[in-house]
PDB file of C-alpha atoms and ligand atoms in Angstrom:
ATOM      1  CA  MET A   1     135.641  92.733  58.846  1.00  0.00           C
ATOM      2  CA  ASN A   2     136.578  94.985  55.930  1.00  0.00           C
ATOM      3  CA  PHE A   3     135.011  98.414  55.795  1.00  0.00           C
ATOM      4  CA  ASP A   4     132.762  99.519  53.076  1.00  0.00           C
ATOM      5  CA  ARG A   5     129.715 101.784  52.667  1.00  0.00           C
ATOM      6  CA  SER A   6     127.466  99.535  50.779  1.00  0.00           C
ATOM      7  CA  LEU A   7     124.055  99.082  52.144  1.00  0.00           C
ATOM      8  CA  LYS A   8     123.724  96.325  54.836  1.00  0.00           C
ATOM      9  CA  ILE A   9     120.608  94.988  56.393  1.00  0.00           C
ATOM     10  CA  ALA A  10     120.952  93.779  59.918  1.00  0.00           C
ATOM     11  CA  PRO A  11     117.852  92.012  61.283  1.00  0.00           C
ATOM     12  CA  SER A  12     117.248  92.390  65.049  1.00  0.00           C
ATOM     13  CA  ILE A  13     116.525  89.058  66.759  1.00  0.00           C
ATOM     14  CA  LEU A  14     114.403  90.994  69.232  1.00  0.00           C
ATOM     15  CA  SER A  15     111.553  90.140  66.810  1.00  0.00           C
ATOM     16  CA  ALA A  16     112.572  86.483  66.348  1.00  0.00           C
ATOM     17  CA  ASP A  17     111.379  83.430  68.263  1.00  0.00           C
ATOM     18  CA  PHE A  18     113.215  83.595  71.622  1.00  0.00           C
ATOM     19  CA  ALA A  19     113.097  79.814  71.950  1.00  0.00           C
ATOM     20  CA  ASN A  20     114.789  79.300  68.631  1.00  0.00           C
ATOM     21  CA  PHE A  21     117.579  81.916  68.237  1.00  0.00           C
ATOM     22  CA  GLY A  22     120.076  79.527  66.616  1.00  0.00           C
ATOM     23  CA  ALA A  23     117.718  78.447  63.785  1.00  0.00           C
ATOM     24  CA  GLU A  24     116.424  82.058  63.339  1.00  0.00           C
ATOM     25  CA  CYS A  25     119.931  83.368  62.765  1.00  0.00           C
ATOM     26  CA  GLU A  26     120.624  80.708  60.274  1.00  0.00           C
ATOM     27  CA  ALA A  27     117.376  81.364  58.459  1.00  0.00           C
ATOM     28  CA  ILE A  28     117.920  85.185  58.129  1.00  0.00           C
ATOM     29  CA  GLU A  29     121.480  84.456  56.901  1.00  0.00           C
ATOM     30  CA  LYS A  30     120.274  82.010  54.331  1.00  0.00           C
ATOM     31  CA  GLU A  31     117.731  84.614  53.237  1.00  0.00           C
ATOM     32  CA  GLY A  32     120.483  87.189  52.569  1.00  0.00           C
ATOM     33  CA  CYS A  33     120.927  89.500  55.532  1.00  0.00           C
ATOM     34  CA  ASP A  34     124.397  91.057  55.895  1.00  0.00           C
ATOM     35  CA  TRP A  35     124.814  91.361  59.732  1.00  0.00           C
ATOM     36  CA  VAL A  36     122.915  89.992  62.752  1.00  0.00           C
ATOM     37  CA  HIS A  37     121.776  92.612  65.301  1.00  0.00           C
ATOM     38  CA  ILE A  38     121.543  91.435  69.023  1.00  0.00           C
ATOM     39  CA  ASP A  39     119.589  93.744  71.348  1.00  0.00           C
ATOM     40  CA  VAL A  40     120.658  93.474  74.983  1.00  0.00           C
ATOM     41  CA  MET A  41     118.286  95.146  77.552  1.00  0.00           C
ATOM     42  CA  ASP A  42     118.526  95.363  81.265  1.00  0.00           C
ATOM     43  CA  GLY A  43     115.255  96.730  82.512  1.00  0.00           C
ATOM     44  CA  HIS A  44     117.054  99.752  83.960  1.00  0.00           C
ATOM     45  CA  PHE A  45     118.573 101.676  81.080  1.00  0.00           C
ATOM     46  CA  VAL A  46     115.405 100.719  79.051  1.00  0.00           C
ATOM     47  CA  PRO A  47     112.081  99.554  80.251  1.00  0.00           C
ATOM     48  CA  ASN A  48     112.474  95.962  78.963  1.00  0.00           C
ATOM     49  CA  ILE A  49     114.729  92.882  79.664  1.00  0.00           C
ATOM     50  CA  THR A  50     116.055  90.560  76.979  1.00  0.00           C
ATOM     51  CA  PHE A  51     119.213  88.440  77.810  1.00  0.00           C
ATOM     52  CA  GLY A  52     122.916  88.601  78.545  1.00  0.00           C
ATOM     53  CA  PRO A  53     126.324  87.477  77.418  1.00  0.00           C
ATOM     54  CA  GLN A  54     125.620  83.707  77.895  1.00  0.00           C
ATOM     55  CA  THR A  55     122.888  83.860  75.288  1.00  0.00           C
ATOM     56  CA  CYS A  56     125.106  85.810  72.986  1.00  0.00           C
ATOM     57  CA  LYS A  57     127.817  83.089  73.398  1.00  0.00           C
ATOM     58  CA  ALA A  58     125.178  80.380  72.612  1.00  0.00           C
ATOM     59  CA  ILE A  59     124.034  82.224  69.431  1.00  0.00           C
ATOM     60  CA  ARG A  60     127.561  82.909  68.124  1.00  0.00           C
ATOM     61  CA  PRO A  61     128.186  79.550  66.404  1.00  0.00           C
ATOM     62  CA  HIS A  62     124.915  80.005  64.394  1.00  0.00           C
ATOM     63  CA  ILE A  63     126.182  83.402  62.878  1.00  0.00           C
ATOM     64  CA  LYS A  64     128.614  83.404  59.963  1.00  0.00           C
ATOM     65  CA  THR A  65     128.225  87.076  59.069  1.00  0.00           C
ATOM     66  CA  VAL A  66     128.684  89.850  61.686  1.00  0.00           C
ATOM     67  CA  MET A  67     127.481  89.638  65.296  1.00  0.00           C
ATOM     68  CA  ASP A  68     126.544  93.183  66.097  1.00  0.00           C
ATOM     69  CA  VAL A  69     125.767  93.479  69.837  1.00  0.00           C
ATOM     70  CA  HIS A  70     123.753  96.549  70.855  1.00  0.00           C
ATOM     71  CA  LEU A  71     124.063  97.134  74.674  1.00  0.00           C
ATOM     72  CA  MET A  72     121.002  98.960  76.201  1.00  0.00           C
ATOM     73  CA  ILE A  73     122.454  98.516  79.699  1.00  0.00           C
ATOM     74  CA  SER A  74     123.702 100.759  82.476  1.00  0.00           C
ATOM     75  CA  PRO A  75     126.192 100.472  83.978  1.00  0.00           C
ATOM     76  CA  VAL A  76     127.959  99.007  81.022  1.00  0.00           C
ATOM     77  CA  ASP A  77     131.724  98.935  81.616  1.00  0.00           C
ATOM     78  CA  ASP A  78     131.727  95.984  84.000  1.00  0.00           C
ATOM     79  CA  PHE A  79     130.097  93.737  81.454  1.00  0.00           C
ATOM     80  CA  ILE A  80     132.053  94.539  78.244  1.00  0.00           C
ATOM     81  CA  GLU A  81     134.558  91.856  78.709  1.00  0.00           C
ATOM     82  CA  ALA A  82     131.803  89.180  78.985  1.00  0.00           C
ATOM     83  CA  PHE A  83     130.279  90.433  75.818  1.00  0.00           C
ATOM     84  CA  ALA A  84     133.678  90.396  74.090  1.00  0.00           C
ATOM     85  CA  ASP A  85     134.235  86.886  75.199  1.00  0.00           C
ATOM     86  CA  SER A  86     130.920  85.933  73.743  1.00  0.00           C
ATOM     87  CA  GLY A  87     132.293  86.507  70.414  1.00  0.00           C
ATOM     88  CA  ALA A  88     130.727  89.811  69.411  1.00  0.00           C
ATOM     89  CA  ASP A  89     132.335  91.473  66.230  1.00  0.00           C
ATOM     90  CA  ILE A  90     130.926  94.972  67.212  1.00  0.00           C
ATOM     91  CA  ILE A  91     129.840  96.134  70.649  1.00  0.00           C
ATOM     92  CA  THR A  92     127.771  99.289  70.769  1.00  0.00           C
ATOM     93  CA  ALA A  93     127.225 101.170  73.993  1.00  0.00           C
ATOM     94  CA  HIS A  94     124.963 104.138  74.558  1.00  0.00           C
ATOM     95  CA  VAL A  95     126.307 107.555  75.074  1.00  0.00           C
ATOM     96  CA  GLU A  96     123.563 108.098  77.640  1.00  0.00           C
ATOM     97  CA  ALA A  97     124.407 104.886  79.580  1.00  0.00           C
ATOM     98  CA  GLY A  98     127.005 106.462  81.859  1.00  0.00           C
ATOM     99  CA  PRO A  99     129.332 109.437  82.441  1.00  0.00           C
ATOM    100  CA  HIS A 100     132.497 107.952  80.731  1.00  0.00           C
ATOM    101  CA  ILE A 101     131.672 107.013  77.121  1.00  0.00           C
ATOM    102  CA  HIS A 102     135.272 107.690  76.267  1.00  0.00           C
ATOM    103  CA  ARG A 103     136.470 105.031  78.777  1.00  0.00           C
ATOM    104  CA  THR A 104     133.704 102.686  77.607  1.00  0.00           C
ATOM    105  CA  ILE A 105     134.956 102.898  73.930  1.00  0.00           C
ATOM    106  CA  GLN A 106     138.581 102.478  75.040  1.00  0.00           C
ATOM    107  CA  LYS A 107     137.663  99.342  76.955  1.00  0.00           C
ATOM    108  CA  ILE A 108     135.862  97.734  73.968  1.00  0.00           C
ATOM    109  CA  LYS A 109     138.720  98.557  71.633  1.00  0.00           C
ATOM    110  CA  SER A 110     141.355  97.188  74.110  1.00  0.00           C
ATOM    111  CA  LEU A 111     139.623  93.886  73.859  1.00  0.00           C
ATOM    112  CA  GLY A 112     140.091  93.732  70.173  1.00  0.00           C
ATOM    113  CA  VAL A 113     136.508  94.337  69.209  1.00  0.00           C
ATOM    114  CA  LYS A 114     135.022  96.978  66.939  1.00  0.00           C
ATOM    115  CA  ALA A 115     133.324  99.710  68.972  1.00  0.00           C
ATOM    116  CA  GLY A 116     130.033 101.555  68.375  1.00  0.00           C
ATOM    117  CA  VAL A 117     128.254 104.349  70.119  1.00  0.00           C
ATOM    118  CA  ALA A 118     124.457 104.695  70.050  1.00  0.00           C
ATOM    119  CA  ILE A 119     122.552 107.948  70.582  1.00  0.00           C
ATOM    120  CA  ASN A 120     118.917 108.283  71.564  1.00  0.00           C
ATOM    121  CA  PRO A 121     116.481 110.285  69.561  1.00  0.00           C
ATOM    122  CA  GLY A 122     116.667 113.152  72.079  1.00  0.00           C
ATOM    123  CA  THR A 123     120.408 113.350  72.282  1.00  0.00           C
ATOM    124  CA  SER A 124     122.548 115.805  70.316  1.00  0.00           C
ATOM    125  CA  LEU A 125     125.305 114.811  68.006  1.00  0.00           C
ATOM    126  CA  SER A 126     127.573 117.056  70.010  1.00  0.00           C
ATOM    127  CA  SER A 127     127.597 114.366  72.681  1.00  0.00           C
ATOM    128  CA  ILE A 128     129.748 112.164  70.483  1.00  0.00           C
ATOM    129  CA  GLU A 129     131.916 114.763  68.650  1.00  0.00           C
ATOM    130  CA  TYR A 130     135.016 114.097  70.697  1.00  0.00           C
ATOM    131  CA  ILE A 131     134.919 110.300  70.536  1.00  0.00           C
ATOM    132  CA  LEU A 132     134.136 109.974  66.772  1.00  0.00           C
ATOM    133  CA  ASP A 133     137.766 109.296  65.976  1.00  0.00           C
ATOM    134  CA  MET A 134     137.688 106.327  68.287  1.00  0.00           C
ATOM    135  CA  VAL A 135     134.546 104.507  67.019  1.00  0.00           C
ATOM    136  CA  ASP A 136     133.921 102.186  64.138  1.00  0.00           C
ATOM    137  CA  LEU A 137     130.089 102.818  64.120  1.00  0.00           C
ATOM    138  CA  VAL A 138     127.576 105.339  65.235  1.00  0.00           C
ATOM    139  CA  CYS A 139     124.024 103.920  65.777  1.00  0.00           C
ATOM    140  CA  VAL A 140     121.364 106.550  65.390  1.00  0.00           C
ATOM    141  CA  MET A 141     118.300 105.467  67.220  1.00  0.00           C
ATOM    142  CA  THR A 142     115.182 106.275  65.145  1.00  0.00           C
ATOM    143  CA  VAL A 143     112.891 105.089  67.968  1.00  0.00           C
ATOM    144  CA  ASN A 144     113.289 105.341  71.789  1.00  0.00           C
ATOM    145  CA  PRO A 145     115.089 102.057  72.683  1.00  0.00           C
ATOM    146  CA  GLY A 146     113.321  99.302  74.505  1.00  0.00           C
ATOM    147  CA  PHE A 147     110.761  97.710  72.168  1.00  0.00           C
ATOM    148  CA  GLY A 148     110.367  96.494  68.538  1.00  0.00           C
ATOM    149  CA  GLY A 149     107.610  97.562  66.329  1.00  0.00           C
ATOM    150  CA  GLN A 150     107.572 101.326  67.171  1.00  0.00           C
ATOM    151  CA  LYS A 151     107.090 104.122  64.787  1.00  0.00           C
ATOM    152  CA  PHE A 152     110.062 105.744  62.990  1.00  0.00           C
ATOM    153  CA  ILE A 153     110.907 109.254  64.385  1.00  0.00           C
ATOM    154  CA  HIS A 154     111.459 111.410  61.312  1.00  0.00           C
ATOM    155  CA  SER A 155     113.379 114.098  62.982  1.00  0.00           C
ATOM    156  CA  GLN A 156     116.404 111.689  63.059  1.00  0.00           C
ATOM    157  CA  VAL A 157     116.806 111.838  59.294  1.00  0.00           C
ATOM    158  CA  GLU A 158     118.410 115.243  59.539  1.00  0.00           C
ATOM    159  CA  LYS A 159     120.580 113.943  62.369  1.00  0.00           C
ATOM    160  CA  VAL A 160     121.940 111.192  59.971  1.00  0.00           C
ATOM    161  CA  ARG A 161     122.550 113.792  57.268  1.00  0.00           C
ATOM    162  CA  ILE A 162     124.578 115.977  59.573  1.00  0.00           C
ATOM    163  CA  LEU A 163     126.422 113.003  61.076  1.00  0.00           C
ATOM    164  CA  ARG A 164     127.457 111.878  57.632  1.00  0.00           C
ATOM    165  CA  GLU A 165     128.979 115.327  57.040  1.00  0.00           C
ATOM    166  CA  MET A 166     130.876 115.230  60.341  1.00  0.00           C
ATOM    167  CA  ILE A 167     132.253 111.767  59.463  1.00  0.00           C
ATOM    168  CA  GLY A 168     133.669 112.797  56.140  1.00  0.00           C
ATOM    169  CA  ASP A 169     135.939 110.158  54.797  1.00  0.00           C
ATOM    170  CA  ARG A 170     136.606 108.427  58.102  1.00  0.00           C
ATOM    171  CA  GLU A 171     135.805 104.607  58.116  1.00  0.00           C
ATOM    172  CA  ILE A 172     132.716 104.815  60.359  1.00  0.00           C
ATOM    173  CA  HIS A 173     129.442 102.955  59.743  1.00  0.00           C
ATOM    174  CA  ILE A 174     126.253 104.832  60.346  1.00  0.00           C
ATOM    175  CA  GLU A 175     123.642 102.443  61.580  1.00  0.00           C
ATOM    176  CA  ILE A 176     119.962 103.110  62.041  1.00  0.00           C
ATOM    177  CA  ASP A 177     117.886 101.386  64.514  1.00  0.00           C
ATOM    178  CA  GLY A 178     114.152 101.369  64.779  1.00  0.00           C
ATOM    179  CA  GLY A 179     111.050 101.550  62.623  1.00  0.00           C
ATOM    180  CA  VAL A 180     112.924 100.584  59.349  1.00  0.00           C
ATOM    181  CA  THR A 181     110.407  99.633  56.617  1.00  0.00           C
ATOM    182  CA  PRO A 182     110.447  99.809  52.810  1.00  0.00           C
ATOM    183  CA  GLU A 183     108.974 103.323  53.195  1.00  0.00           C
ATOM    184  CA  THR A 184     111.472 104.725  55.915  1.00  0.00           C
ATOM    185  CA  ALA A 185     114.636 102.894  54.591  1.00  0.00           C
ATOM    186  CA  PRO A 186     115.212 105.201  51.696  1.00  0.00           C
ATOM    187  CA  LEU A 187     115.056 108.295  53.857  1.00  0.00           C
ATOM    188  CA  VAL A 188     117.941 107.170  55.822  1.00  0.00           C
ATOM    189  CA  SER A 189     119.990 105.580  53.183  1.00  0.00           C
ATOM    190  CA  LYS A 190     119.809 108.756  51.166  1.00  0.00           C
ATOM    191  CA  ALA A 191     120.925 110.779  54.350  1.00  0.00           C
ATOM    192  CA  GLY A 192     123.983 108.538  54.623  1.00  0.00           C
ATOM    193  CA  ALA A 193     123.164 105.503  56.734  1.00  0.00           C
ATOM    194  CA  ASP A 194     124.768 102.275  55.478  1.00  0.00           C
ATOM    195  CA  VAL A 195     123.496  99.707  58.060  1.00  0.00           C
ATOM    196  CA  LEU A 196     119.786  99.369  58.564  1.00  0.00           C
ATOM    197  CA  VAL A 197     118.540  97.451  61.575  1.00  0.00           C
ATOM    198  CA  ALA A 198     115.075  95.898  61.123  1.00  0.00           C
ATOM    199  CA  GLY A 199     113.283  93.686  63.609  1.00  0.00           C
ATOM    200  CA  SER A 200     109.596  93.559  62.840  1.00  0.00           C
ATOM    201  CA  GLY A 201     110.202  94.731  59.310  1.00  0.00           C
ATOM    202  CA  VAL A 202     112.170  91.488  58.639  1.00  0.00           C
ATOM    203  CA  PHE A 203     110.647  88.900  60.897  1.00  0.00           C
ATOM    204  CA  GLY A 204     107.174  90.006  60.589  1.00  0.00           C
ATOM    205  CA  GLY A 205     104.902  87.392  58.878  1.00  0.00           C
ATOM    206  CA  GLY A 206     107.622  84.765  58.661  1.00  0.00           C
ATOM    207  CA  SER A 207     109.044  81.845  60.693  1.00  0.00           C
ATOM    208  CA  VAL A 208     111.812  79.402  60.597  1.00  0.00           C
ATOM    209  CA  ASP A 209     109.574  77.076  58.692  1.00  0.00           C
ATOM    210  CA  ASN A 210     108.435  79.848  56.367  1.00  0.00           C
ATOM    211  CA  SER A 211     111.743  81.782  55.981  1.00  0.00           C
ATOM    212  CA  SER A 212     111.245  82.901  52.473  1.00  0.00           C
ATOM    213  CA  VAL A 213     109.140  85.733  53.975  1.00  0.00           C
ATOM    214  CA  TYR A 214     112.298  86.864  55.662  1.00  0.00           C
ATOM    215  CA  GLY A 215     114.120  86.932  52.280  1.00  0.00           C
ATOM    216  CA  LYS A 216     111.223  88.859  50.720  1.00  0.00           C
ATOM    217  CA  ASN A 217     111.149  91.395  53.537  1.00  0.00           C
ATOM    218  CA  ILE A 218     115.009  91.860  53.480  1.00  0.00           C
ATOM    219  CA  LYS A 219     114.907  92.387  49.685  1.00  0.00           C
ATOM    220  CA  GLU A 220     112.077  94.789  49.773  1.00  0.00           C
ATOM    221  CA  ILE A 221     114.029  96.970  52.362  1.00  0.00           C
ATOM    222  CA  ARG A 222     117.320  96.634  50.540  1.00  0.00           C
ATOM    223  CA  ASP A 223     115.802  97.463  47.111  1.00  0.00           C
ATOM    224  CA  SER A 224     113.919 100.597  48.266  1.00  0.00           C
ATOM    225  CA  ALA A 225     117.048 101.827  50.225  1.00  0.00           C
ATOM    226  CA  ASN A 226     119.283 101.224  47.181  1.00  0.00           C
ATOM    227  CA  ARG A 227     116.889 102.823  44.688  1.00  0.00           C
ATOM    228  CA  VAL A 228     117.624 106.284  45.944  1.00  0.00           C
ATOM    229  CA  LEU A 229     121.350 105.713  45.880  1.00  0.00           C
ATOM    230  CA  GLU A 230     121.542 104.930  42.138  1.00  0.00           C
TER     231      GLU A 230
HETATM  232  C1  DX5 B 301     114.988  98.885  69.949  1.00  0.00           C
HETATM  233  C2  DX5 B 301     116.004  97.949  69.349  1.00  0.00           C
HETATM  234  C3  DX5 B 301     115.872  97.740  67.949  1.00  0.00           C
HETATM  235  C4  DX5 B 301     114.537  97.124  67.626  1.00  0.00           C
HETATM  236  C5  DX5 B 301     114.030  97.366  66.259  1.00  0.00           C
HETATM  237  O1  DX5 B 301     115.222  99.163  71.340  1.00  0.00           O
HETATM  238  O2  DX5 B 301     117.288  98.446  69.628  1.00  0.00           O
HETATM  239  O3  DX5 B 301     116.929  96.983  67.419  1.00  0.00           O
HETATM  240  O4  DX5 B 301     114.508  95.748  67.677  1.00  0.00           O
HETATM  241  O5  DX5 B 301     112.866  96.898  66.046  1.00  0.00           O
HETATM  242  P1  DX5 B 301     111.884  97.452  64.828  1.00  0.00           P
HETATM  243  O6  DX5 B 301     112.618  97.254  63.634  1.00  0.00           O
HETATM  244  O7  DX5 B 301     110.768  96.563  64.951  1.00  0.00           O
HETATM  245  O8  DX5 B 301     111.670  98.831  65.077  1.00  0.00           O
HETATM  246 ZN1   ZN B 302     119.117  97.535  68.470  1.00  0.00          ZN
END
């Protein structure tokens, strides 16, 4: 995985057909996505449950791009090895998920996987200031984690702008997660985000048998986000 700041669209399979993940991943890649975003929820850190490392491992052979695993679980440290073994390219843990985010990031990196840290809408950037040098990605949540299809929280755009300044020329991706549409995408791309996660915005209205809708949705988000960068 080479670093660059070009705009990337990462569909979240939270909005895909849960009985058909393999085909869904192949469909969104065929339709032009850059990364595949995998939302892991435990019913404890967030009020919803999805799946664990075995499902990630089963999905892996169907992903040729980047498998971007977002862990919304607490505790997190004891499960990192299993998610690394599942073949994740990036593992992102929440700064709010435990008292030892520094140790969590160390553990991810020690397994040879890129490390990300996610921050909730109500959490300040100061909480990640002292680990910025260790991470490959910061995921700014633009909804409260747990569910797809929620409304974008506009106050986070300013957070992205300040984070972009904090990062300077360090090779750290800024990822946005939640409520991404062709209307909200340009706000965050202009503020400095380079990875846009979109669940309902990509999968909405389409299916494996009608995957050109995915392509159309990806293109609309990408074009509107890139337009403000030209
Ligand atoms: C929220 C998840 C997101 C979610 C985004 O807890 O982390 O990845 O699937 O969904 P949309 O794009 O529908 O807001
Ligand atoms: Zn996510």
